[in-house]
mmCIF file of C-alpha atoms and ligand atoms in Angstrom:
data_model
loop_
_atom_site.group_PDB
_atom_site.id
_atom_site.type_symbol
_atom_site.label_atom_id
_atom_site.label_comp_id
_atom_site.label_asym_id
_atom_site.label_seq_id
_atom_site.Cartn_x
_atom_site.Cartn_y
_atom_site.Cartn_z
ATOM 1 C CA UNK A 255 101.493 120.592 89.919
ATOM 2 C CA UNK A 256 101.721 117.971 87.096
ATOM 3 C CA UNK A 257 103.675 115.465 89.899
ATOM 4 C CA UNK A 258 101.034 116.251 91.911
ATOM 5 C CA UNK A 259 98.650 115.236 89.868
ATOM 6 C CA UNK A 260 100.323 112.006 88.954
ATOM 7 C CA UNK A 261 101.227 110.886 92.117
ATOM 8 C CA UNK A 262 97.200 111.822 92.983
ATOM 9 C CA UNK A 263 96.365 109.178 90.386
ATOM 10 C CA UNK A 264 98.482 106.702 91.076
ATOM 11 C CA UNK A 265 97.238 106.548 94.467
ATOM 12 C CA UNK A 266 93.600 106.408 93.761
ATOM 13 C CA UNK A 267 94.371 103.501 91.220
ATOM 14 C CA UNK A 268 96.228 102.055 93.997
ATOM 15 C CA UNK A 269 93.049 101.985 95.977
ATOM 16 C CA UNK A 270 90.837 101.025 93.513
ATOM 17 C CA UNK A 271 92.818 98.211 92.828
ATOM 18 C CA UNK A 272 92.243 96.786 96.651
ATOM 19 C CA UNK A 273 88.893 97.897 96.995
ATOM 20 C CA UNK A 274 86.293 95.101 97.222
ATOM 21 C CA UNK A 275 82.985 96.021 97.816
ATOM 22 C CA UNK A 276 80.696 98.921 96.627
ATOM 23 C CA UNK A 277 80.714 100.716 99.960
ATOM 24 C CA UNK A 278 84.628 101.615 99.375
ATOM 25 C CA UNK A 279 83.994 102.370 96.303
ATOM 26 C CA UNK A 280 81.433 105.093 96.886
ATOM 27 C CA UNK A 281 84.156 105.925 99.475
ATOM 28 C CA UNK A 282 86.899 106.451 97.207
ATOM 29 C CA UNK A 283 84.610 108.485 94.801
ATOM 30 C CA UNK A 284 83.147 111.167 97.231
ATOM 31 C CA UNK A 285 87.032 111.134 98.522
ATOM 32 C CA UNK A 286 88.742 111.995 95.340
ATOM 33 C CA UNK A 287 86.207 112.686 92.911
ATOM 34 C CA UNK A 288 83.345 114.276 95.317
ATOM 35 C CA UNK A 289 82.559 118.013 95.122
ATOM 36 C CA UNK A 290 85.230 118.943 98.082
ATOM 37 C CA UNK A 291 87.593 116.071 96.872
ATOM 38 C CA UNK A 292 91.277 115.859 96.141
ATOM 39 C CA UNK A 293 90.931 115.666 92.601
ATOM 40 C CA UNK A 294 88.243 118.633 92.665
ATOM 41 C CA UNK A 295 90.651 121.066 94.638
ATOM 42 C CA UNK A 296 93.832 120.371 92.021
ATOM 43 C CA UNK A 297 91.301 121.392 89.110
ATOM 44 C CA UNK A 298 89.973 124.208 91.012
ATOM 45 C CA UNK A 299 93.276 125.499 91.568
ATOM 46 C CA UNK A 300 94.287 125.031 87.732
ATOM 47 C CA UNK A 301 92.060 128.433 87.372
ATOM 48 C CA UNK A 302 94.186 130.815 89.276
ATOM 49 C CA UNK A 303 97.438 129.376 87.019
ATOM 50 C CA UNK A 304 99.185 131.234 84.169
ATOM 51 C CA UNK A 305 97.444 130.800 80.659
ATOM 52 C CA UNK A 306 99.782 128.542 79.287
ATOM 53 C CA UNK A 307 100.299 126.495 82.523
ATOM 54 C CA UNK A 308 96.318 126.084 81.873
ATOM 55 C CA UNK A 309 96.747 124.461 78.648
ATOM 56 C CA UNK A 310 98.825 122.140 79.166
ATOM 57 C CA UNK A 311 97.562 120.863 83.135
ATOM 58 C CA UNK A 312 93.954 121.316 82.424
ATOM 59 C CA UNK A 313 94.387 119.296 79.814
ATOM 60 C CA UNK A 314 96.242 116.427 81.750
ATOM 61 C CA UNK A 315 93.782 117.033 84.849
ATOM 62 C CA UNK A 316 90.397 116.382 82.656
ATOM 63 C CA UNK A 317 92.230 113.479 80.999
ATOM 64 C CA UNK A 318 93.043 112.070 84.613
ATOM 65 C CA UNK A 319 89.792 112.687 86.068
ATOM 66 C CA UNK A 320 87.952 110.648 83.179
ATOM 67 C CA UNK A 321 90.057 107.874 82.834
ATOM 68 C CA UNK A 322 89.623 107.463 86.959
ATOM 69 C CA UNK A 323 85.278 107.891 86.387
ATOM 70 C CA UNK A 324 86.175 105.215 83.644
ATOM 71 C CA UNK A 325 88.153 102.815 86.072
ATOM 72 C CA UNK A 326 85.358 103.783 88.825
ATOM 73 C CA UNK A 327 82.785 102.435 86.609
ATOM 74 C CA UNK A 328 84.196 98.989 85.573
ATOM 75 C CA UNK A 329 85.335 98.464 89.231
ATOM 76 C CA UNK A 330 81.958 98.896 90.388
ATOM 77 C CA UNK A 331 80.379 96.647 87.065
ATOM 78 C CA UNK A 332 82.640 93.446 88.201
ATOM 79 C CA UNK A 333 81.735 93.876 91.747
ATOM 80 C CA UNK A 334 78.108 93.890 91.062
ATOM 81 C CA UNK A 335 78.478 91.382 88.089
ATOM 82 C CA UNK A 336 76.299 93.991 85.749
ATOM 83 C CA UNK A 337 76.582 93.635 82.172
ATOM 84 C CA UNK A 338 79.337 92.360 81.942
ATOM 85 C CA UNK A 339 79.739 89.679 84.225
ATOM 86 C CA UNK A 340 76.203 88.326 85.248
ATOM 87 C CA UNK A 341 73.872 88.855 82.379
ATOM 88 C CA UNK A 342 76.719 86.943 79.736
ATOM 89 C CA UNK A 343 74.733 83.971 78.039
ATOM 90 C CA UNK A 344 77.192 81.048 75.788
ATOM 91 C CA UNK A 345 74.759 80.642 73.135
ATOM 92 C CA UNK A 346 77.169 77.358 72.185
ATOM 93 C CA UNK A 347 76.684 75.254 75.341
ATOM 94 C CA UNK A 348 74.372 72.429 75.169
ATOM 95 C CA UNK A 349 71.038 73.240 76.013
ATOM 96 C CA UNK A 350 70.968 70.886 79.329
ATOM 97 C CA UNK A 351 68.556 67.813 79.984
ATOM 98 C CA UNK A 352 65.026 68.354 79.605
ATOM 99 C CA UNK A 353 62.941 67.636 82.524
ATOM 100 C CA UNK A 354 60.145 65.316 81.321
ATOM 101 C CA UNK A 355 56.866 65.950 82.411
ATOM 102 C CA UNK A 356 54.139 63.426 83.500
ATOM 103 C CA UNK A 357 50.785 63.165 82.588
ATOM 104 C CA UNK A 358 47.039 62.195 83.874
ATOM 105 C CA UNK A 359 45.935 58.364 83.140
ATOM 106 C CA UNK A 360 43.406 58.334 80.321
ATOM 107 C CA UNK A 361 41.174 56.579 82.419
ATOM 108 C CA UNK A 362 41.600 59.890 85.055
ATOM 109 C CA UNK A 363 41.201 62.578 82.427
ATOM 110 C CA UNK A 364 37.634 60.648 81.249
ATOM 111 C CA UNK A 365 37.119 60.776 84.861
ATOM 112 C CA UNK A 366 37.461 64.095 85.630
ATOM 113 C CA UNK A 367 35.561 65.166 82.241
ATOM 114 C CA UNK A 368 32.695 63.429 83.576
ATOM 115 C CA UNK A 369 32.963 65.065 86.817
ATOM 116 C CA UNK A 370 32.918 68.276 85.669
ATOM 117 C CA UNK A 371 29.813 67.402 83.402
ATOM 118 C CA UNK A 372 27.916 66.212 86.306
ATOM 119 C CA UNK A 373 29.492 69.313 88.463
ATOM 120 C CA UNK A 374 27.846 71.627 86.127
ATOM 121 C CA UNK A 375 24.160 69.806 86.287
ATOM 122 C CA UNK A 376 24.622 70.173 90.028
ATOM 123 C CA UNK A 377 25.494 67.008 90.831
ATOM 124 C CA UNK A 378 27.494 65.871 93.955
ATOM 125 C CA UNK A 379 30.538 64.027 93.502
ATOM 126 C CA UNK A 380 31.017 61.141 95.656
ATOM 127 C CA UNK A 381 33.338 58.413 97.285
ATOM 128 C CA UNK A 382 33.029 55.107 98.558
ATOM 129 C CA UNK A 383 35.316 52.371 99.775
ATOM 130 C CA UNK A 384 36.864 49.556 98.049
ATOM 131 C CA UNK A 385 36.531 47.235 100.180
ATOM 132 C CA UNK A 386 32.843 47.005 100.580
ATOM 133 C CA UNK A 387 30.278 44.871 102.808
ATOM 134 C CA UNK A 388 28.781 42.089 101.528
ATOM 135 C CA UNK A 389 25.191 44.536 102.947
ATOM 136 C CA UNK A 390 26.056 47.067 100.840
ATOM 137 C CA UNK A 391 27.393 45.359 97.688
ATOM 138 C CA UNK A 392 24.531 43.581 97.486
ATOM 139 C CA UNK A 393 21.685 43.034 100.255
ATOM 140 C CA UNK A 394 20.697 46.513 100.303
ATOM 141 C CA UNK A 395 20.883 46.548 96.639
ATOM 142 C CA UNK A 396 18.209 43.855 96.598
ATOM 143 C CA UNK A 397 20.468 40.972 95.809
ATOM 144 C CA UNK A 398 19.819 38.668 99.021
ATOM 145 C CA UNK A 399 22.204 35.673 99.522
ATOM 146 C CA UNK A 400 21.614 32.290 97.599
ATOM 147 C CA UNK A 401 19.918 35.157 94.962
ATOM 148 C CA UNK A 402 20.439 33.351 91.411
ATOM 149 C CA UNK A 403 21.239 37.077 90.620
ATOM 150 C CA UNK A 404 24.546 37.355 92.785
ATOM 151 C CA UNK A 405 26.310 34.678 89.658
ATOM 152 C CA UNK A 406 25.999 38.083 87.241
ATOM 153 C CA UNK A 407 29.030 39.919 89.641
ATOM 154 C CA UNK A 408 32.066 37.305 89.421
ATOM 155 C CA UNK A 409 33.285 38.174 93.366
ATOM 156 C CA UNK A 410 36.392 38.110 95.263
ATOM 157 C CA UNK A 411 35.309 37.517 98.623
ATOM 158 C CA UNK A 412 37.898 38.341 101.606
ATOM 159 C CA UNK A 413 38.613 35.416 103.311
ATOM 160 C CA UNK A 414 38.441 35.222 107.154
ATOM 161 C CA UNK A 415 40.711 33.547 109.045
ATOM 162 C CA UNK A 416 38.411 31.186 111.467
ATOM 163 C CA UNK A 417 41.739 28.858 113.190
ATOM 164 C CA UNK A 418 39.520 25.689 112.999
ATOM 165 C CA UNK A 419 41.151 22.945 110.484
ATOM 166 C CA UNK A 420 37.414 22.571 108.617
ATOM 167 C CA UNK A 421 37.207 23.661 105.126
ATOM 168 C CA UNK A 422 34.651 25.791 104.228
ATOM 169 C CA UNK A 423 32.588 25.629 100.651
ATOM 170 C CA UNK A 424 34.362 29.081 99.048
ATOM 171 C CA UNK A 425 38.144 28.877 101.441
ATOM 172 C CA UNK A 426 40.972 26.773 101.244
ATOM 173 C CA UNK A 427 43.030 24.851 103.313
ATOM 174 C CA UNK A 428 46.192 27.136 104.275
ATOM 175 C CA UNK A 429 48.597 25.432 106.620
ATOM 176 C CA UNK A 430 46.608 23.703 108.778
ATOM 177 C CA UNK A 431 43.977 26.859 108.896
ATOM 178 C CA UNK A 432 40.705 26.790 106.770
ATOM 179 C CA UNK A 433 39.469 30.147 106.261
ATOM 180 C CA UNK A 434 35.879 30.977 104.968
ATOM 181 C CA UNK A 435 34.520 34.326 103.227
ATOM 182 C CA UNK A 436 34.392 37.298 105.460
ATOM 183 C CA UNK A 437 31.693 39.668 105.138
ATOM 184 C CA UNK A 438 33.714 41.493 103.061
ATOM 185 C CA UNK A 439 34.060 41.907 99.279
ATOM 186 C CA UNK A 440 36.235 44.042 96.817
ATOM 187 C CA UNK A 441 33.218 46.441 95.410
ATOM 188 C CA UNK A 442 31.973 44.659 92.501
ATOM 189 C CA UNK A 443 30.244 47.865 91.405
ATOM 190 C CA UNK A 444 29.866 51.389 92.339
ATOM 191 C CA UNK A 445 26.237 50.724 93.039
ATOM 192 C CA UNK A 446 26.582 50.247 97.016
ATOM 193 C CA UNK A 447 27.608 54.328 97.319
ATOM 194 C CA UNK A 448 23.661 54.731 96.332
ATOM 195 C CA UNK A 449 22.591 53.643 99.670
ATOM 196 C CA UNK A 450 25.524 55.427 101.623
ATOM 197 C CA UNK A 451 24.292 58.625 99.774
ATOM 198 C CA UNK A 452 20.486 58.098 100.203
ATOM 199 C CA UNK A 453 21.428 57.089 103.968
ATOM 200 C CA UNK A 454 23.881 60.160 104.541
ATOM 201 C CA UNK A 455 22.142 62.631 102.745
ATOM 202 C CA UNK A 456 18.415 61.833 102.120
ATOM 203 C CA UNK A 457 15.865 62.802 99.871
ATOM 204 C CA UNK A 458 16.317 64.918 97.393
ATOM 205 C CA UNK A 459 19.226 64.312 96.052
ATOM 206 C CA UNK A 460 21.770 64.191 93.057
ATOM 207 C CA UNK A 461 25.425 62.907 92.852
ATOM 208 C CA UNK A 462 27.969 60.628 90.691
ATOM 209 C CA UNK A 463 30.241 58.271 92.353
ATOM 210 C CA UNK A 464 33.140 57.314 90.347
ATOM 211 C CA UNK A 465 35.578 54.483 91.127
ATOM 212 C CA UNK A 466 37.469 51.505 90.750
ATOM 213 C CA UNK A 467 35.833 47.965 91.255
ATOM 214 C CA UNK A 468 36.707 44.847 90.734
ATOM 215 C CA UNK A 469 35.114 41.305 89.483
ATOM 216 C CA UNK A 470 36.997 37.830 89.367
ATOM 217 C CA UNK A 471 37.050 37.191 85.643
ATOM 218 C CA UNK A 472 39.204 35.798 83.071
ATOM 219 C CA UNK A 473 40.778 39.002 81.325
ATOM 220 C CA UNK A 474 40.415 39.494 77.892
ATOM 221 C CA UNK A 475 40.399 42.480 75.054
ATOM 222 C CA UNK A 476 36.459 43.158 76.585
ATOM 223 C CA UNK A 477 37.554 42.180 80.745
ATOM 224 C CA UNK A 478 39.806 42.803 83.565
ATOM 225 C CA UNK A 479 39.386 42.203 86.825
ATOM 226 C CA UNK A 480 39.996 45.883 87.851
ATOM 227 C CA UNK A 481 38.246 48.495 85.756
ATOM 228 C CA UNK A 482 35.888 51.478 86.617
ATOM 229 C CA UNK A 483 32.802 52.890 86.818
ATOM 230 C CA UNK A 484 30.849 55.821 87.390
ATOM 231 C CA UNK A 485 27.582 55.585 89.253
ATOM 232 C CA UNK A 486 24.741 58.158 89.023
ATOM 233 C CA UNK A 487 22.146 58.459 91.303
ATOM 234 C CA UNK A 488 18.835 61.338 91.432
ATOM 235 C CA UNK A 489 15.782 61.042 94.100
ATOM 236 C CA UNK A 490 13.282 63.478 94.009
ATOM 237 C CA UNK A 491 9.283 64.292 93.432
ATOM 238 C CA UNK A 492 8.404 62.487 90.185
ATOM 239 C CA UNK A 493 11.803 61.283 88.836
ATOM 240 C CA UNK A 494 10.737 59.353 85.383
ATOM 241 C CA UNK A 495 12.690 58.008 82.652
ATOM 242 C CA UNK A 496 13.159 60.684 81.005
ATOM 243 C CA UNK A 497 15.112 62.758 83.670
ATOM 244 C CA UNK A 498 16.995 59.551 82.827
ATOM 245 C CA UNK A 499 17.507 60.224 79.330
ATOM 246 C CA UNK A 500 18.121 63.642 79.629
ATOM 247 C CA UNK A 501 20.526 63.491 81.737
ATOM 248 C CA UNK A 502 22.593 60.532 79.597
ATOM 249 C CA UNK A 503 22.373 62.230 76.243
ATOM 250 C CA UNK A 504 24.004 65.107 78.039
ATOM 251 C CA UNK A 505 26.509 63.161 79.675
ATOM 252 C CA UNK A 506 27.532 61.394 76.261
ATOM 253 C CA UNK A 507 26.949 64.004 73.962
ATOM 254 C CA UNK A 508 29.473 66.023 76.684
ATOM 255 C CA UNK A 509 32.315 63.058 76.675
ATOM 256 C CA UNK A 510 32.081 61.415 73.029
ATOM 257 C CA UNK A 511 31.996 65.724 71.512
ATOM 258 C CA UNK A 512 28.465 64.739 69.395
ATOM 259 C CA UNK A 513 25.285 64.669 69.721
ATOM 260 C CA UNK A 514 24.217 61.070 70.057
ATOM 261 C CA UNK A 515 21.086 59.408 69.831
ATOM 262 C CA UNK A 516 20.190 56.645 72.929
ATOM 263 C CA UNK A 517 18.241 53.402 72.521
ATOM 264 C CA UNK A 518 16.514 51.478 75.698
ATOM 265 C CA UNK A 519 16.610 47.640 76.042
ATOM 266 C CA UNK A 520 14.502 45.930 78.709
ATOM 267 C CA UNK A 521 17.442 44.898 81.165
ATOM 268 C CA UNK A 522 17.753 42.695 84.295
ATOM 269 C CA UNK A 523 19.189 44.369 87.567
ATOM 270 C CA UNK A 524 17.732 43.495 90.849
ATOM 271 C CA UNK A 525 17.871 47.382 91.982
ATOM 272 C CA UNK A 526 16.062 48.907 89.573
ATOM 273 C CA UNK A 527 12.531 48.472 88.286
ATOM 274 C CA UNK A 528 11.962 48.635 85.315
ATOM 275 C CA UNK A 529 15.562 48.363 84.322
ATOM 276 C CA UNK A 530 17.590 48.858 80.541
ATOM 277 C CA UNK A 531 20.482 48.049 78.922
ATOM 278 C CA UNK A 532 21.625 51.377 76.862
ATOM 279 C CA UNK A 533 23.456 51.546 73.386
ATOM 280 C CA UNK A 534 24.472 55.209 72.157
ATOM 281 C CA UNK A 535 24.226 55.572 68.265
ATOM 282 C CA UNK A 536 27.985 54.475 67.264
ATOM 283 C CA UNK A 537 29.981 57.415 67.206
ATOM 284 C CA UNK A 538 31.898 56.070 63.499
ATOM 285 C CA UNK A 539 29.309 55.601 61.530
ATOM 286 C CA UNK A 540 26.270 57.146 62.673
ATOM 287 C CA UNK A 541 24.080 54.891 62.558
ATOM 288 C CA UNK A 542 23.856 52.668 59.162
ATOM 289 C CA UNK A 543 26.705 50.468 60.343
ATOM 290 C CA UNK A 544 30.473 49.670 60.385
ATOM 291 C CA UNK A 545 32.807 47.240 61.423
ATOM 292 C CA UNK A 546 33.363 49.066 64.780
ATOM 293 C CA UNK A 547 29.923 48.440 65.820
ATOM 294 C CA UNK A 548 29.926 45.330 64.288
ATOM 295 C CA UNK A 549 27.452 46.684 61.614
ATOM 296 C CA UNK A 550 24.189 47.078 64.213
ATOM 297 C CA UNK A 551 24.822 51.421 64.267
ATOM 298 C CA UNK A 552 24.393 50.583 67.980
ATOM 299 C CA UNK A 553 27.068 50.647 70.877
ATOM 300 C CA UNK A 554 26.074 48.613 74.153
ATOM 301 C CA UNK A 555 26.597 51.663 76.974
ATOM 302 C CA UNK A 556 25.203 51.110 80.304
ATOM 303 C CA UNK A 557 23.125 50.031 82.892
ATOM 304 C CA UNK A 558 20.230 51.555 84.200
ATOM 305 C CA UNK A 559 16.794 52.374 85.394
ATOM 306 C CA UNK A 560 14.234 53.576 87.906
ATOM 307 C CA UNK A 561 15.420 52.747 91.438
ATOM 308 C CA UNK A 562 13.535 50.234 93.337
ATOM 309 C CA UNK A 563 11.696 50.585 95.977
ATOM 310 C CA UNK A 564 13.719 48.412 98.574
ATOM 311 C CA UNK A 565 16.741 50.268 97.678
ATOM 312 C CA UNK A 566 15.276 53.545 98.019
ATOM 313 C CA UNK A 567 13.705 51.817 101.624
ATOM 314 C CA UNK A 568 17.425 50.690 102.435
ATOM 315 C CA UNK A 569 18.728 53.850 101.923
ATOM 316 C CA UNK A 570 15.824 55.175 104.326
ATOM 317 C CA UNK A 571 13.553 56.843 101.920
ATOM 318 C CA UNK A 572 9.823 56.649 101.009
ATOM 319 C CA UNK A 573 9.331 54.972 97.784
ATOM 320 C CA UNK A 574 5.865 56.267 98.365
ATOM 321 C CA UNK A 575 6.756 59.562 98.334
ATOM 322 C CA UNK A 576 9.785 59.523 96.148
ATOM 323 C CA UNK A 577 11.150 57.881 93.198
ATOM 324 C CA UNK A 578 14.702 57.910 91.370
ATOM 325 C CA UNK A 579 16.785 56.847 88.331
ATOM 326 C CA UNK A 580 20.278 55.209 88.569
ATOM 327 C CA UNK A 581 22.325 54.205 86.266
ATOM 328 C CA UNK A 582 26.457 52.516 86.049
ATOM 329 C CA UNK A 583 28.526 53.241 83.014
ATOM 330 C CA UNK A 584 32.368 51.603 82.702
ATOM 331 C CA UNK A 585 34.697 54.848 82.468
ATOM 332 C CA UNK A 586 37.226 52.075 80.562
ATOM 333 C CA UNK A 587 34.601 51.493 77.708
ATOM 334 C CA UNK A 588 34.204 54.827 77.731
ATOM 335 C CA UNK A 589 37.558 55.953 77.163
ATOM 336 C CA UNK A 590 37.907 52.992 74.895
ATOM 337 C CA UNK A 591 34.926 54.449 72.476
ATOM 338 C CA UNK A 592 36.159 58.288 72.979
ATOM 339 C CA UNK A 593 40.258 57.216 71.781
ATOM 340 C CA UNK A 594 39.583 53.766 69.929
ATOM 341 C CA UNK A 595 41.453 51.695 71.889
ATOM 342 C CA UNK A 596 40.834 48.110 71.292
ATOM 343 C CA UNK A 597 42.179 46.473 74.351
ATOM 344 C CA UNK A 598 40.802 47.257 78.069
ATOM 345 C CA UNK A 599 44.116 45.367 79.809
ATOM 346 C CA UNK A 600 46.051 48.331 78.271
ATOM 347 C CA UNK A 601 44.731 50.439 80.779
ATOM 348 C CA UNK A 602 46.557 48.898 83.091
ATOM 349 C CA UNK A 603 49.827 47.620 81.777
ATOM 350 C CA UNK A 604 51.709 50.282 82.726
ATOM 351 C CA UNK A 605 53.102 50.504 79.452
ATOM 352 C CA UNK A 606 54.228 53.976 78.570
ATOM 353 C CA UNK A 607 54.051 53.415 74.831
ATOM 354 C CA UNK A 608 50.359 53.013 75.468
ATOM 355 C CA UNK A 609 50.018 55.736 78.221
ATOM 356 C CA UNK A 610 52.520 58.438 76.510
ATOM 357 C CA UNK A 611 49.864 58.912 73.455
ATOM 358 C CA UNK A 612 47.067 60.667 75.886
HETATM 359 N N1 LIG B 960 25.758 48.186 88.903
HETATM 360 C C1 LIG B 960 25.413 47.716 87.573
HETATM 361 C C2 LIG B 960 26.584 46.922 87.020
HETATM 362 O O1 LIG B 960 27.680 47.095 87.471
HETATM 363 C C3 LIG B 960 25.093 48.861 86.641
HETATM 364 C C4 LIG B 960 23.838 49.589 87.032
HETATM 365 C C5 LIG B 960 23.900 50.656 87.888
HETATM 366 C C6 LIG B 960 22.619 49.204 86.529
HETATM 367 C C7 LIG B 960 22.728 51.334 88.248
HETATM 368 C C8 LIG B 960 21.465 49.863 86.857
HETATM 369 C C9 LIG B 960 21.519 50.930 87.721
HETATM 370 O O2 LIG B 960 26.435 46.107 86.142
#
């Protein structure tokens, strides 16, 4: 019985030792350890044995029978890499490379801050190309050619490639082929997307248009030739300047975090009538004066006013029957006030020093 036994053992270690996957495994167990298997029957038949022959096999059989549920056990862990195996973690290795993360533009984050401002007075939020018409930049915006009032927008006209060897008054002479200004410019404002939304959408109406535009100036700490802009534009029964107001106090109170106070300034811009200049109350000092304001407690904003009435004709709406504020605030000033940055060609540098602080 006791051989028996032993050689019983050795064979089911024998098995376990080639058995690779948990299928055999729950094999081997129902075969030998199973109600009806091997190992059962031997210590079933221990009870019809003499007392001491009892003693002294029942105590080998239970010994056998849990050191194989032992062995059964591990062999299953590794194959299933349980606690053992899978779930080990080496607190000592190195803790790997850390993946770095990138981040919005400050100019984009002021963006989208005004968005959602102008989102939540159910405003529109518009788009409008780049690359604009000379109509749209500035005859529908009541700037007509020859206009004295086309010098205030520095312009960088698209040339057109005409094949005659003449050289017009704005092209150059490239090999042999003078070219002349298209009808095209680079946007020098956001303005023109006020007539594609009066045309596209009519009258009543409410929307922003951010985006970039560009001017052909000398940079400096206060210039660059690309910077943006969001335009705002509302038609409706009775708009006055103070829907203008409102609407601007909210908007900066909402961006700069405090309430700020607003003055007008009588301001020239063909497309609006009457037209301002506005200053917000400088965010620093409040009002009395600092250096940052250059001691006047006021902060030269934006440009706006009541829309005129060939723009609001242009964009195919009675000026008779309805009237409308606009107004075009530089999103770089902006963020320049909002973080104090001193420098609007930081913007876009491309220098992550710069860019890594927001
Ligand atoms: N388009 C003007 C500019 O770029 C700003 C402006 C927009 C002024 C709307 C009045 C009304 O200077």
């Amino acid at each position: 019985m006791k051989e028996k036994l032993e050689k019983l053992k050795q064979e089911i270690l024998n098995n376990l030792n080639k058995a690779k996957s948990l299928d055999v495994f729950r094999e081997l167990e129902i075969k030998y350890l199973g109600r009806k298997g091997e190992l059962t029957k031997i210590l079933k038949g221990i009870a019809s044995l003499s007392v001491e022959e009892k003693k002294t096999l029942g105590k080998l059989a239970n010994e056998v029978k849990m050191e194989l549920q032992a062995k059964f056990r591990q062999a299953k862990e590794a194959v299933e890499g349980g606690a053992s195996g899978k779930e080990f973690v080496d607190a000592t290795l190195p803790a790997g490379e850390k993946i770095k993360k990138g981040r919005l533009h400050p100019i984009t984050q002021v963006q989208n801050e005004l968005e959602d401002l102008f989102v939540s007075m159910g405003f529109m939020v518009l788009d409008g190309p780049e690359l604009e018409s000379d109509y749209y930049n500035f005859e529908a915006l009541n700037i007509p050619a020859h206009h004295p009032a086309r010098d205030m927008q520095d312009t960088f006209y698209i040339a057109k490639e005409t094949g005659e060897e003449t050289k017009s008054p704005i092209g150059d002479l490239v090999s042999g082929v003078s070219r002349e200004a298209s009808d095209l410019v680079m946007r020098t404002h956001t303005s023109p997307v006020q007539i594609r939304a009066m045309q596209k959408y009519g009258a009543p109406f409410r929307g922003v248009a951010p985006g970039r535009v560009f001017r052909s100036e000398n940079p400096d700490a206060n210039h660059d030739h690309t910077f943006y802009q969001l335009e705002g534009l509302m038609v409706d029964k009775h708009i006055s300047i103070s829907n203008l107001t409102a609407v601007l106090k909210e908007m900066l109170s909402g961006i700069l975090k405090q309430e700020v106070e607003l003055r007008l300034r009588p301001g020239y811009f063909p497309f609006v009538e009457p037209g301002f200049e506005i200053d917000v109350s400088c965010t620093i000092c409040n009002g009395p004066g600092c250096p940052s304001c250059k001691h006047g407690g006021w902060l030269e904003m934006l440009g706006a006013g009541l829309v005129h009435p060939n723009v609001l004709r242009a964009g195919g709406i009675d000026p008779k029957k309805y009237s409308g504020f606009a107004f075009g605030i530089g999103i770089d000033r902006l963020a320049m006030m909002k973080y104090g940055i001193d420098d609007i060609r930081l913007f876009n540098s491309g220098d992550l020093r710069f860019l890594e602080q927001f």
